[in-house]
Amino acid sequence: MQSTGTHGPATTPTHCPYCALQCGMNLTPVEGGTVEVSERADFPVNRGALCGKGRTAAAVLAPGARLTSPLVRSGDGALVPAGWDEALDRIAGNLERARARYGADALGVFGGGGLTNEKAYALGKFARVVLGTSQIDYNGRFCMSSAAAAGTRAFGLDRGLPFPLEDVPRTGCVILVGSNPAETMPPSLRYFTELRENGGTLIVVDPRRTKTAEQADLHLAPRPGTDLALALGMLHLVVAEGRVDEAYVEERTSGWEEARAAAMAHWPEHVERITGVSVPELREAVRLFCAPEAAMVLTARGPEQQAKGTDTVGAWINLCLATGRAGRPLSGYGCLTGQGNGQGGREHGQKADQLPGYRKLTDPAARRHVAGVWGVDPDSLPGPGRSAYELLDALGTDVRSLLVMGSNPVVSAPRAAHVEERLRSLDFLAVCDVVLSETAQLADVVLPVTQWAEETGTTTSLEGRVLLRRRALTPPDGVRGDLEVLHGLAGRLGVEKGFPTDPEEVFEELRRASAGGPADYSGIDYRRLAQENGVFWPCPAPPAPDGTGATDSATDSGVGTGTGTGTGTGTAPHPGTPRLFLDRFATDDGRARFVPVAHRPSAEEPDDEYPVLLTTGRVVSQYQSGAQTRRVAELNAAAPGPFVELHPRLAARLGAAEGDPLAVVSRRGRAVAPARITTGIRPDTVFMPFHWPGEGRANTLTNPALDPTSRMPEFKVCAVRVETVTP
């Protein structure tokens, strides 16, 4: 939908290209081939508010900031402009030769949590149908995979938030664990402000006193890597103080006795020694959480990006279940997704173990259904492949050629220097991106692709709300969409059909492929998305008039949604599902599952050689690997480079002053950045933001130790030493 003012150009309502809030914005074309961003008050999530990244998003559309021609590696090693046919021929030829020599699994595909649903769907299909490889994963594995694994384990279904954000100000208490929305998604902070204005309380769990923590009624600052013990200590007190909702536990859960026994091994004084959070603070947190009728726990990367992230999130879920705070109005556990389409990106097939509709690749019924939509033999679909870091670690050995779409692992992956080395060792690397990222600089072929304002497609926000981004601008000559790239490569590799370039046509196929799966989009279409400002999944299609169902095998996965709203019967459209689990959970028996968990040390604890803990995160004016935001002058002025945040006591021991260069050294490498001294961080901990390459690259230091269930690396805690640097 576009609107045209009496004296002005068309204005297009759409959504921000950055975080998972997917804030509404209006785009109006201006001279110079770009657009002007303005407020869009009708979208209920941000209600017109935009952060600095959203306001300046159009700057990356400018020709000087982005790629406008394919690049190929010349004989002298330089990247030089080339035509599209030459570039695509070179990619297809190299992929075909590698497959013929080493087999299909020598081909790797690495996607991104910023790709639209249509692109993620087509990329997963391309890997499995055209390339025949199992080696596909995406950077969303580094985002909230631990929360997804824990949510699926407990509830039978993973959707970041099982309720809309509008419920947050209306609950009685929120525990916000390892999240700093004041900087990572600023327009969302109003929900927590309104919570307190309405008489509710906010508890923030973070080793740093962030801008979000400053707004809290209670700030708990545990030692990094001990969130699991903290949650277990709170559950211990819930039991000891008689605060368990026994009727709820009996009626709606299973596995309580085992989880209870595990929690009782974590008495408050023991937890205080592990976490550094005092027993009185623990008791106050339990009191605030249990006092109101309704309450929520929301986690983000802090507890999730750990080698025990799944169990850590599971412990917070157990706290919700024991107190009756899940599957009830204004209560529940939720995860604040990070990337723009981090939710949808893992639902439709670019994750190593999943097929569209959040189906399991190992489920024979799921394979039959999706293969039927794709018109292939189910037995031809490869099985699950390597997770993201394991895939990157295998480059140059088992995986010889790689296609990267929408990701910059040279900056964003753990143990980044090693990952960079593995990328350099490949026989062939192709990268599709908007800008010449650090990863693209290593490629043999770089393809310039369209940005959010130049293409139409859907994303799924942290609420599970499917949204329609609309094209507002014609892309520059020489730039093509990712769907066009996959269409061109598929044809060159012998698959002439099945990869359309029209995003709505792709979405129509995605609807059929998702039908009956946990993430059922079959009742959603572009018209509804435009008219209704988004639709919450699951949203099944109504039965066909003959009663056979909207699609073949629409329920063959046997996975229930456990929604509690909307029946999907008759011919009326399903309304979508803003709130999950109100009637039952998505498990076979409708009960939520307690999972017994116990605290264990981080994969790498401090010692005499590496006595300090490092944790990493974001700053308000940069985003993810910074590949785009580092090209915006206003954002760079606000956040020009990396830094090392440390407590005055640690600075005094080092003899460091504000702004002095410091070296942070781990077992994996060394990073150098200026000191930023503050009392808002624990004395045993330093913090570095991860948006920059070069000598200040924080992920040079981080530990790739993996969670055994989610395969999430341990970004959030590793042992380091800090040294002064002589200028």
XYZ file of C-alpha atoms in Angstrom:
727
model
C 0.000 0.000 0.000
C 1.302 3.430 -0.958
C -0.156 6.850 -0.300
C 0.544 9.963 -2.339
C 0.276 13.428 -0.890
C -1.228 16.252 -2.931
C 2.177 17.751 -3.637
C 4.579 14.945 -2.824
C 5.840 11.520 -3.926
C 4.396 8.218 -2.821
C 4.955 7.182 0.784
C 5.295 3.474 1.558
C 4.554 2.001 4.997
C 7.083 -0.682 5.860
C 9.367 -1.937 8.658
C 12.891 -1.258 9.898
C 15.714 -3.475 8.563
C 17.368 -3.956 11.945
C 16.222 -5.643 15.169
C 13.340 -8.013 15.873
C 10.992 -5.251 17.011
C 10.563 -4.611 13.280
C 9.387 -1.068 14.013
C 6.935 0.457 11.569
C 8.228 3.336 9.453
C 7.232 5.287 6.372
C 9.552 5.694 3.386
C 9.310 8.544 0.892
C 11.623 8.636 -2.167
C 13.918 11.642 -2.406
C 16.536 12.815 -4.881
C 19.718 10.791 -5.066
C 18.095 7.361 -5.315
C 17.294 6.959 -1.634
C 14.353 7.541 0.711
C 13.411 9.660 3.689
C 12.411 7.762 6.838
C 9.510 9.137 8.868
C 7.337 8.032 11.772
C 4.541 5.543 11.293
C 2.258 5.852 14.283
C -0.249 3.189 13.211
C 2.049 0.239 13.938
C 1.288 -0.864 17.501
C 4.741 -2.090 18.528
C 6.765 1.134 18.247
C 3.852 3.603 17.892
C 5.974 5.891 15.741
C 9.137 5.801 17.858
C 12.406 4.961 16.107
C 15.942 4.559 17.415
C 18.936 6.172 15.758
C 19.630 3.110 13.655
C 16.091 3.107 12.282
C 16.068 6.843 11.618
C 19.317 6.622 9.636
C 18.630 3.301 7.893
C 18.276 4.977 4.499
C 21.909 6.146 4.576
C 23.059 2.661 3.557
C 20.930 2.898 0.415
C 23.195 5.628 -0.970
C 25.371 4.477 -3.896
C 28.600 5.356 -2.106
C 27.762 3.137 0.851
C 26.772 -0.066 -0.929
C 27.749 -2.459 -3.675
C 26.314 -1.829 -7.133
C 28.163 -4.387 -9.280
C 29.199 -8.023 -8.949
C 32.856 -8.501 -8.083
C 35.088 -11.428 -9.027
C 38.596 -12.333 -7.939
C 41.054 -11.590 -10.736
C 44.295 -13.364 -11.526
C 46.294 -10.875 -9.459
C 44.052 -11.466 -6.420
C 42.016 -8.269 -6.601
C 38.231 -8.065 -6.594
C 37.160 -6.443 -9.863
C 33.736 -5.565 -11.332
C 32.082 -8.160 -13.533
C 28.771 -8.824 -15.244
C 26.033 -10.872 -13.624
C 26.287 -13.752 -16.081
C 30.028 -14.073 -15.498
C 29.588 -13.964 -11.731
C 26.761 -16.505 -11.619
C 28.536 -18.788 -14.093
C 31.628 -18.719 -11.936
C 29.671 -19.611 -8.761
C 27.678 -22.392 -10.423
C 30.762 -23.856 -12.089
C 32.749 -23.974 -8.879
C 29.875 -25.518 -6.922
C 29.365 -28.160 -9.598
C 33.056 -29.060 -9.747
C 33.318 -29.342 -5.964
C 30.249 -31.563 -5.827
C 31.557 -33.807 -8.591
C 34.938 -34.182 -6.914
C 34.054 -34.336 -3.209
C 30.311 -35.020 -2.980
C 27.322 -32.856 -2.147
C 28.288 -32.288 1.486
C 31.450 -30.526 0.335
C 29.118 -27.619 -0.475
C 28.126 -25.347 2.400
C 25.466 -22.659 2.754
C 25.519 -20.054 5.522
C 22.431 -17.846 5.885
C 21.321 -14.980 8.058
C 18.686 -13.997 10.595
C 18.057 -10.795 8.644
C 16.835 -12.580 5.509
C 13.116 -12.394 4.829
C 10.996 -15.499 5.274
C 10.885 -15.902 1.509
C 14.679 -15.808 1.207
C 15.240 -18.136 4.168
C 12.731 -20.593 2.715
C 14.252 -20.451 -0.769
C 17.800 -20.775 0.592
C 16.946 -23.927 2.553
C 15.199 -25.387 -0.470
C 18.143 -24.473 -2.707
C 20.617 -26.228 -0.403
C 18.603 -29.430 -0.158
C 17.031 -29.678 -3.629
C 19.586 -28.058 -5.939
C 22.856 -28.710 -4.119
C 21.717 -31.835 -2.263
C 23.794 -30.816 0.749
C 23.074 -31.176 4.442
C 25.613 -28.446 5.242
C 23.390 -25.432 5.823
C 22.976 -23.306 8.915
C 22.769 -19.602 9.715
C 23.922 -16.902 12.100
C 20.632 -17.082 13.992
C 22.163 -20.129 15.683
C 24.212 -17.485 17.538
C 21.094 -15.544 18.530
C 18.470 -17.447 20.521
C 18.938 -21.115 19.764
C 19.264 -21.964 23.470
C 15.951 -20.284 24.245
C 14.381 -22.099 21.297
C 15.658 -25.460 22.525
C 14.514 -24.830 26.092
C 11.111 -23.552 24.995
C 10.531 -26.554 22.760
C 11.629 -28.903 25.536
C 9.271 -27.339 28.083
C 6.294 -26.209 26.011
C 6.518 -28.295 22.835
C 6.824 -25.142 20.729
C 9.242 -22.254 20.320
C 8.003 -18.760 19.611
C 10.121 -15.976 21.071
C 7.275 -14.280 22.901
C 4.115 -16.352 23.432
C 2.238 -13.097 23.996
C 2.357 -9.623 22.410
C 4.519 -6.873 23.872
C 1.371 -4.974 24.787
C 0.925 -7.449 27.663
C 4.198 -6.448 29.345
C 2.985 -3.175 30.940
C -0.113 -4.945 32.255
C 1.629 -7.695 34.214
C 2.740 -7.374 37.827
C 6.469 -8.105 37.623
C 9.040 -8.745 34.909
C 12.410 -10.402 35.458
C 14.607 -9.306 32.565
C 17.613 -11.633 32.327
C 20.703 -10.672 30.338
C 18.976 -8.049 28.228
C 19.615 -4.342 27.729
C 16.712 -3.119 25.571
C 17.531 0.511 26.321
C 20.429 0.034 23.904
C 19.567 -3.045 21.835
C 15.949 -2.117 20.983
C 15.247 1.347 22.447
C 11.599 1.726 21.374
C 10.744 -1.305 23.529
C 11.920 0.399 26.731
C 8.597 2.226 26.980
C 6.893 -1.095 27.773
C 9.018 -1.498 30.893
C 8.572 2.163 31.816
C 4.812 1.756 31.526
C 4.997 -1.418 33.608
C 6.425 0.575 36.497
C 4.021 3.470 35.934
C 1.187 0.943 36.254
C 2.503 -0.223 39.631
C 4.445 -3.257 38.401
C 8.065 -4.007 39.218
C 11.105 -4.605 37.032
C 13.989 -6.863 38.069
C 17.071 -6.754 35.825
C 19.705 -9.508 35.946
C 22.959 -8.313 34.392
C 26.627 -8.207 35.492
C 26.689 -4.594 34.277
C 24.616 -1.673 35.500
C 23.289 -0.887 32.036
C 20.901 1.877 31.071
C 18.141 -0.697 31.441
C 19.341 -1.769 34.886
C 19.217 1.869 35.982
C 15.441 1.769 35.401
C 14.910 -1.345 37.525
C 13.354 -1.675 40.961
C 15.957 -4.339 41.685
C 19.239 -4.965 39.863
C 20.959 -8.316 40.407
C 24.561 -8.399 39.156
C 25.661 -12.052 39.068
C 29.085 -13.189 38.011
C 28.979 -13.980 34.255
C 28.078 -17.600 33.601
C 26.102 -18.093 36.833
C 22.555 -17.229 35.709
C 21.658 -20.910 36.010
C 22.576 -20.986 39.699
C 20.663 -17.747 40.270
C 17.449 -19.160 38.803
C 17.837 -22.367 40.796
C 18.420 -20.401 43.991
C 15.216 -18.462 43.409
C 13.300 -21.684 42.776
C 14.742 -23.137 45.988
C 13.330 -20.168 47.905
C 9.966 -20.491 46.147
C 9.754 -24.036 47.493
C 11.148 -23.227 50.942
C 8.809 -20.287 51.414
C 5.703 -22.169 50.307
C 5.167 -20.131 47.150
C 4.654 -23.062 44.725
C 1.293 -22.984 42.909
C 0.505 -26.602 43.736
C -2.830 -26.700 41.895
C -1.294 -25.380 38.677
C 1.661 -27.749 38.911
C -0.698 -30.694 39.388
C -3.084 -29.694 36.611
C -0.826 -28.334 33.879
C 2.713 -29.723 34.256
C 4.763 -32.890 34.588
C 8.209 -33.659 35.975
C 7.960 -31.399 39.027
C 9.413 -33.733 41.621
C 12.685 -34.196 39.736
C 13.029 -30.469 39.041
C 12.191 -29.675 42.660
C 14.880 -32.033 43.927
C 17.462 -30.459 41.620
C 16.563 -26.962 42.821
C 16.758 -27.905 46.491
C 20.457 -28.668 46.032
C 20.980 -24.928 45.379
C 20.352 -23.340 48.768
C 20.637 -19.535 49.003
C 24.021 -19.309 50.718
C 25.528 -21.698 48.170
C 24.068 -19.630 45.328
C 25.416 -16.438 46.895
C 28.929 -17.895 46.810
C 28.553 -18.907 43.149
C 26.864 -15.767 41.820
C 27.895 -12.955 44.139
C 24.206 -12.056 44.567
C 23.429 -11.780 48.275
C 20.803 -13.882 50.026
C 18.707 -10.780 50.901
C 18.701 -9.803 47.226
C 17.611 -13.311 46.278
C 14.768 -13.205 48.790
C 13.660 -9.777 47.596
C 13.624 -10.944 43.970
C 11.416 -13.919 44.901
C 9.095 -11.689 46.906
C 8.675 -9.182 44.068
C 8.123 -11.943 41.503
C 5.601 -13.903 43.545
C 3.620 -11.019 45.062
C 1.441 -10.042 42.062
C -1.125 -12.286 40.404
C 0.739 -12.251 37.091
C 4.443 -12.066 36.232
C 6.887 -12.780 33.392
C 10.478 -13.827 32.834
C 12.125 -12.504 29.666
C 15.595 -13.659 28.640
C 18.015 -12.500 25.980
C 21.555 -13.283 24.940
C 23.058 -13.068 28.440
C 21.824 -16.437 29.737
C 21.415 -17.951 26.270
C 24.894 -17.486 24.768
C 26.479 -19.995 27.119
C 27.607 -23.591 26.783
C 24.839 -24.362 29.284
C 22.354 -21.896 27.770
C 19.549 -24.404 27.217
C 19.628 -25.525 30.847
C 19.917 -21.920 32.035
C 16.796 -20.878 30.156
C 15.160 -24.100 31.347
C 15.794 -23.073 34.957
C 14.005 -19.764 34.414
C 11.135 -21.631 32.745
C 10.957 -23.949 35.768
C 10.603 -20.861 37.982
C 7.658 -19.715 35.859
C 6.014 -23.138 35.950
C 6.424 -23.650 39.696
C 4.706 -20.330 40.380
C 1.949 -20.836 37.797
C 3.324 -18.124 35.508
C 2.963 -19.733 32.074
C -0.051 -20.297 29.863
C -2.055 -17.764 31.873
C -3.079 -14.221 30.913
C -0.320 -11.609 31.360
C 2.136 -14.293 32.529
C 4.768 -16.464 30.968
C 8.304 -17.025 29.808
C 9.513 -15.235 26.686
C 12.703 -14.570 24.774
C 13.619 -11.207 23.263
C 14.806 -12.192 19.796
C 17.719 -10.140 18.473
C 17.960 -10.192 14.682
C 15.308 -8.666 12.443
C 13.975 -12.025 11.279
C 15.624 -14.218 13.868
C 12.252 -15.866 14.546
C 11.147 -16.500 10.970
C 14.680 -17.295 9.878
C 14.752 -20.506 11.886
C 11.201 -21.562 11.069
C 11.439 -22.184 7.357
C 14.478 -24.278 6.590
C 17.825 -22.500 6.742
C 18.645 -24.165 10.052
C 20.615 -27.410 9.845
C 17.915 -29.626 11.342
C 14.672 -28.056 10.168
C 12.242 -27.946 7.292
C 9.664 -25.208 6.617
C 6.934 -24.728 9.198
C 9.428 -25.468 11.984
C 9.244 -29.142 11.069
C 11.991 -31.553 12.065
C 14.170 -32.801 9.253
C 14.266 -36.218 10.915
C 10.455 -36.593 10.971
C 9.350 -38.890 8.103
C 5.914 -37.255 7.907
C 7.476 -33.807 7.732
C 9.825 -34.939 4.968
C 6.910 -36.387 2.982
C 4.867 -33.233 3.319
C 7.607 -30.786 2.326
C 8.927 -33.062 -0.427
C 5.396 -33.185 -1.813
C 5.258 -29.402 -1.982
C 8.692 -29.306 -3.597
C 7.901 -32.104 -6.039
C 10.836 -34.310 -5.030
C 11.327 -37.745 -3.490
C 11.428 -37.516 0.330
C 14.411 -39.855 0.314
C 16.350 -37.331 -1.775
C 16.343 -34.780 1.045
C 19.580 -34.898 3.035
C 19.545 -35.307 6.798
C 20.606 -32.771 9.416
C 23.959 -31.084 8.936
C 26.441 -29.236 11.116
C 25.450 -26.342 13.356
C 26.764 -22.868 12.525
C 30.112 -22.894 14.316
C 30.754 -26.542 13.465
C 30.072 -25.720 9.811
C 32.491 -22.784 9.905
C 35.092 -24.937 11.665
C 34.853 -27.546 8.870
C 35.584 -25.071 6.070
C 38.524 -25.972 3.904
C 38.518 -29.598 5.024
C 35.139 -31.349 4.785
C 33.382 -28.311 3.287
C 35.297 -27.000 0.265
C 32.948 -24.377 -1.241
C 30.646 -21.989 0.618
C 27.781 -19.665 -0.288
C 27.129 -16.942 2.314
C 23.932 -14.906 2.243
C 23.303 -12.080 4.704
C 26.017 -12.826 7.285
C 29.468 -11.573 8.278
C 31.093 -14.359 10.334
C 34.562 -12.792 10.134
C 33.305 -10.354 12.785
C 30.330 -12.142 14.350
C 31.533 -15.715 14.894
C 33.284 -16.882 18.077
C 37.021 -17.528 17.857
C 36.843 -15.200 14.883
C 40.494 -15.325 13.871
C 40.181 -19.087 13.448
C 36.955 -18.681 11.459
C 38.664 -16.128 9.224
C 41.473 -18.606 8.662
C 38.975 -21.343 7.737
C 37.230 -19.018 5.279
C 40.567 -18.224 3.636
C 41.290 -21.956 3.298
C 38.199 -22.630 1.165
C 38.552 -23.660 -2.454
C 35.762 -21.212 -3.280
C 33.716 -18.594 -1.416
C 30.729 -16.638 -2.741
C 29.037 -13.901 -0.719
C 25.738 -12.117 -1.334
C 25.587 -8.830 0.555
C 24.568 -5.208 0.425
C 28.029 -3.941 1.355
C 31.588 -5.174 1.051
C 31.678 -6.733 4.506
C 34.805 -8.216 6.041
C 33.610 -11.657 4.906
C 32.863 -10.420 1.386
C 36.407 -9.072 1.158
C 37.642 -12.693 1.310
C 35.280 -13.966 -1.391
C 36.015 -15.201 -4.896
C 32.688 -13.758 -6.062
C 30.617 -11.039 -4.395
C 27.033 -10.417 -5.504
C 25.373 -7.048 -4.715
C 21.826 -7.650 -3.515
C 18.833 -5.509 -2.700
C 18.035 -3.968 0.669
C 14.825 -3.822 2.648
C 13.508 -0.656 0.975
C 14.117 -2.109 -2.499
C 12.225 -5.369 -2.105
C 9.002 -6.840 -0.814
C 8.952 -9.723 1.627
C 7.826 -10.888 5.043
C 9.555 -11.055 8.409
C 8.420 -12.471 11.747
C 8.980 -10.255 14.758
C 9.940 -11.230 18.297
C 6.198 -11.459 19.076
C 5.610 -14.082 16.372
C 3.823 -11.431 14.299
C 4.311 -12.011 10.562
C 4.808 -8.639 8.853
C 4.969 -7.339 5.297
C 7.897 -5.214 4.247
C 7.070 -3.297 1.079
C 9.255 -2.137 -1.764
C 9.510 1.648 -1.836
C 12.413 2.154 -4.210
C 13.831 0.730 -7.421
C 17.261 -0.775 -6.764
C 20.274 0.658 -8.618
C 21.338 -0.823 -11.924
C 23.582 -3.788 -11.286
C 21.812 -4.885 -8.079
C 19.535 -7.936 -7.923
C 17.454 -9.621 -5.244
C 18.553 -12.764 -3.418
C 15.623 -14.647 -4.951
C 16.952 -13.720 -8.397
C 20.370 -15.021 -7.357
C 18.953 -18.387 -6.275
C 16.833 -18.585 -9.440
C 19.901 -17.940 -11.609
C 22.079 -20.441 -9.786
C 19.386 -23.135 -9.723
C 18.927 -22.876 -13.476
C 22.651 -23.107 -14.101
C 22.797 -26.185 -11.861
C 20.050 -27.967 -13.780
C 16.901 -27.062 -11.798
C 14.822 -24.895 -14.101
C 11.668 -24.693 -12.000
C 10.816 -24.153 -8.364
C 12.760 -20.972 -7.658
C 10.554 -18.026 -8.641
C 11.797 -14.468 -8.283
C 8.457 -12.998 -7.173
C 8.393 -12.936 -3.342
C 4.623 -13.342 -3.140
C 4.825 -16.485 -5.249
C 7.510 -17.827 -2.902
C 5.357 -16.976 0.110
C 2.402 -18.845 -1.369
C 4.570 -21.947 -1.607
C 5.879 -21.350 1.928
C 2.258 -21.302 3.140
C 1.684 -24.750 1.695
C 4.971 -26.095 2.997
C 4.265 -24.798 6.521
C 0.653 -26.036 6.646
C 0.101 -28.328 9.600
C 3.540 -27.667 11.056
C 4.226 -26.017 14.401
C 4.811 -22.662 12.664
C 1.751 -22.791 10.427
C 1.497 -19.787 8.077
C -1.046 -21.339 5.721
C -3.833 -18.927 6.710
C -1.688 -15.845 6.060
C -1.344 -14.006 2.773
C 0.019 -10.657 1.632
C -3.443 -9.104 1.546
C -4.088 -9.939 5.192
C -0.680 -8.727 6.264
C -1.264 -5.374 4.595
C -4.777 -4.977 5.971
C -4.176 -6.236 9.521
C -0.717 -4.812 10.289
C 0.601 -8.337 10.635
C -0.777 -11.712 11.742
C 0.450 -13.874 14.632
C 1.322 -17.477 13.861
C 0.161 -20.201 14.107
C -2.535 -19.242 11.647
C -3.808 -22.322 9.795
C -5.893 -22.035 6.670
C -9.605 -22.853 7.025
C -10.718 -26.213 5.656
C -11.584 -26.316 1.991
C -15.329 -26.392 1.140
C -15.209 -30.156 0.613
C -13.818 -30.560 4.139
C -10.540 -32.073 2.979
C -8.347 -29.299 4.332
C -6.649 -26.377 2.662
C -3.568 -28.306 1.577
C -2.466 -31.886 1.170
C -1.154 -33.453 4.374
C -1.936 -30.261 6.270
C -1.721 -31.983 9.626
C 0.608 -34.841 8.848
C 3.304 -33.694 11.261
C 1.111 -34.532 14.222
C 2.432 -31.499 16.103
C -0.209 -29.555 18.027
C -0.031 -25.790 18.368
C -1.511 -25.568 21.842
C -2.868 -22.130 21.067
C -5.964 -21.475 23.106
C -7.454 -18.955 20.653
C -9.152 -19.458 17.337
C -10.469 -22.766 16.084
C -9.622 -22.683 12.404
C -12.976 -24.349 11.666
C -15.574 -23.331 9.129
C -14.735 -21.007 6.241
C -13.806 -17.876 8.205
C -10.112 -16.998 8.254
C -8.226 -18.035 11.352
C -7.586 -14.867 13.408
C -3.993 -15.732 14.198
C -2.690 -16.497 17.679
C -1.373 -13.548 19.700
C -1.317 -15.599 22.921
C -0.143 -19.184 23.074
C -0.792 -21.960 25.597
C -3.859 -20.487 27.330
C -5.730 -23.795 27.051
C -2.915 -26.312 26.685
C 0.758 -26.537 25.860
C 1.971 -27.926 22.540
C 3.038 -31.261 24.011
C 1.369 -34.600 23.379
C -0.565 -34.443 26.637
C -0.963 -30.649 26.756
C 1.207 -30.335 29.865
C 4.336 -28.239 30.228
C 7.484 -30.172 31.081
C 9.692 -29.376 34.038
C 13.288 -30.332 33.222
C 15.667 -30.950 36.138
C 18.858 -28.932 35.725
C 21.877 -28.239 37.920
C 24.466 -25.486 37.920
C 27.848 -26.279 36.423
C 30.883 -24.076 35.788
C 31.401 -22.230 32.546
C 33.470 -23.975 29.916
C 36.377 -21.713 30.808
C 36.817 -20.425 34.354
C 39.422 -17.844 35.463
C 42.834 -19.034 36.641
C 46.188 -17.481 37.475
C 47.043 -16.877 33.813
C 43.599 -15.591 32.794
C 42.093 -14.183 36.013
C 39.326 -11.945 34.639
C 35.993 -12.727 32.964
C 35.055 -11.210 29.606
C 31.475 -10.672 28.537
C 30.365 -9.096 25.250
C 27.357 -7.260 23.880
C 26.021 -4.344 21.875
C 25.928 -0.551 22.024
C 22.969 1.548 20.987
C 24.427 3.080 17.818
C 25.786 -0.050 16.153
C 24.148 -3.313 15.096
C 25.484 -6.888 14.975
C 28.757 -7.048 13.022
C 28.398 -3.367 12.128
C 28.738 -4.071 8.409
C 25.964 -1.576 7.648
C 25.815 0.724 10.667
C 29.571 1.422 10.519
C 28.874 3.098 7.169
C 26.520 5.697 8.697
C 28.270 8.907 9.774
C 25.789 9.801 12.525
C 26.068 6.354 14.121
C 29.851 6.323 13.891
C 30.015 9.713 15.548
C 28.047 8.298 18.488
C 29.966 4.984 18.655
C 33.231 5.324 16.729
C 34.977 2.176 17.878
C 35.471 -0.628 20.383
C 36.343 -0.170 24.040
C 37.097 -2.177 27.155
C 34.738 -1.437 30.024
C 36.264 -2.162 33.443
C 35.773 -1.324 37.114
C 37.964 1.349 38.811
C 39.476 -1.277 41.113
C 40.702 -3.347 38.187
C 41.893 -0.188 36.410
C 43.855 0.810 39.512
C 45.538 -2.604 39.708
C 46.560 -2.218 36.062
C 47.568 1.418 36.407
C 45.161 2.292 33.579
C 43.395 5.613 33.079
C 40.324 6.465 31.014
C 41.111 6.117 27.320
C 44.369 4.215 27.761
C 44.829 1.344 25.290
C 44.292 -2.033 26.915
C 45.017 -5.496 25.555
C 42.508 -8.195 26.417
C 44.045 -11.633 25.905
C 42.326 -15.019 25.893
C 43.500 -18.484 24.898
C 42.331 -17.682 21.357
C 43.875 -14.307 20.697
C 44.374 -10.659 21.607
C 42.220 -7.550 21.158
C 43.206 -3.958 21.861
C 40.844 -1.070 22.635
C 40.716 2.021 24.864
C 39.685 1.770 28.518
C 36.265 2.914 29.643
C 36.220 2.991 33.449
C 32.914 2.691 35.301
C 31.529 1.485 38.597
C 28.672 -0.080 36.629
C 30.477 -3.360 36.072
C 31.706 -6.057 38.441
C 35.401 -5.757 39.447
C 36.076 -9.302 38.207
C 34.604 -8.659 34.741
C 35.367 -6.653 31.612
C 32.978 -5.905 28.761
C 33.633 -5.369 25.062
C 31.127 -4.614 22.284
C 31.430 -6.910 19.263
C 30.618 -4.628 16.296
C 34.140 -3.973 15.003
C 36.797 -5.877 13.031
C 40.530 -5.432 13.291
C 42.562 -5.284 16.475
C 39.488 -4.396 18.551
C 37.493 -7.426 17.393
C 35.921 -8.830 20.572
C 35.115 -12.167 18.957
C 38.804 -12.854 18.495
C 38.621 -13.696 22.197
C 35.339 -15.538 22.616
C 35.028 -19.238 23.309
C 33.379 -21.573 20.750
C 32.485 -24.152 23.438
C 29.017 -25.367 22.416
C 25.815 -26.061 24.312
C 25.178 -29.802 23.863
C 21.549 -29.264 22.881
C 21.327 -25.939 21.034
C 24.932 -25.868 19.723
C 25.133 -22.247 20.883
C 28.702 -21.017 21.434
C 29.692 -19.505 24.773
C 29.948 -15.878 23.649
C 29.000 -14.418 27.003
C 31.796 -15.653 29.243
C 35.449 -16.576 28.855
C 38.640 -16.181 30.864
C 41.011 -13.357 29.900
C 43.826 -11.253 31.229
C 43.993 -7.498 30.759
C 47.255 -5.682 30.078
C 48.253 -2.084 29.528
C 49.689 -1.266 26.126
C 52.606 1.082 25.613
C 51.636 3.570 22.864
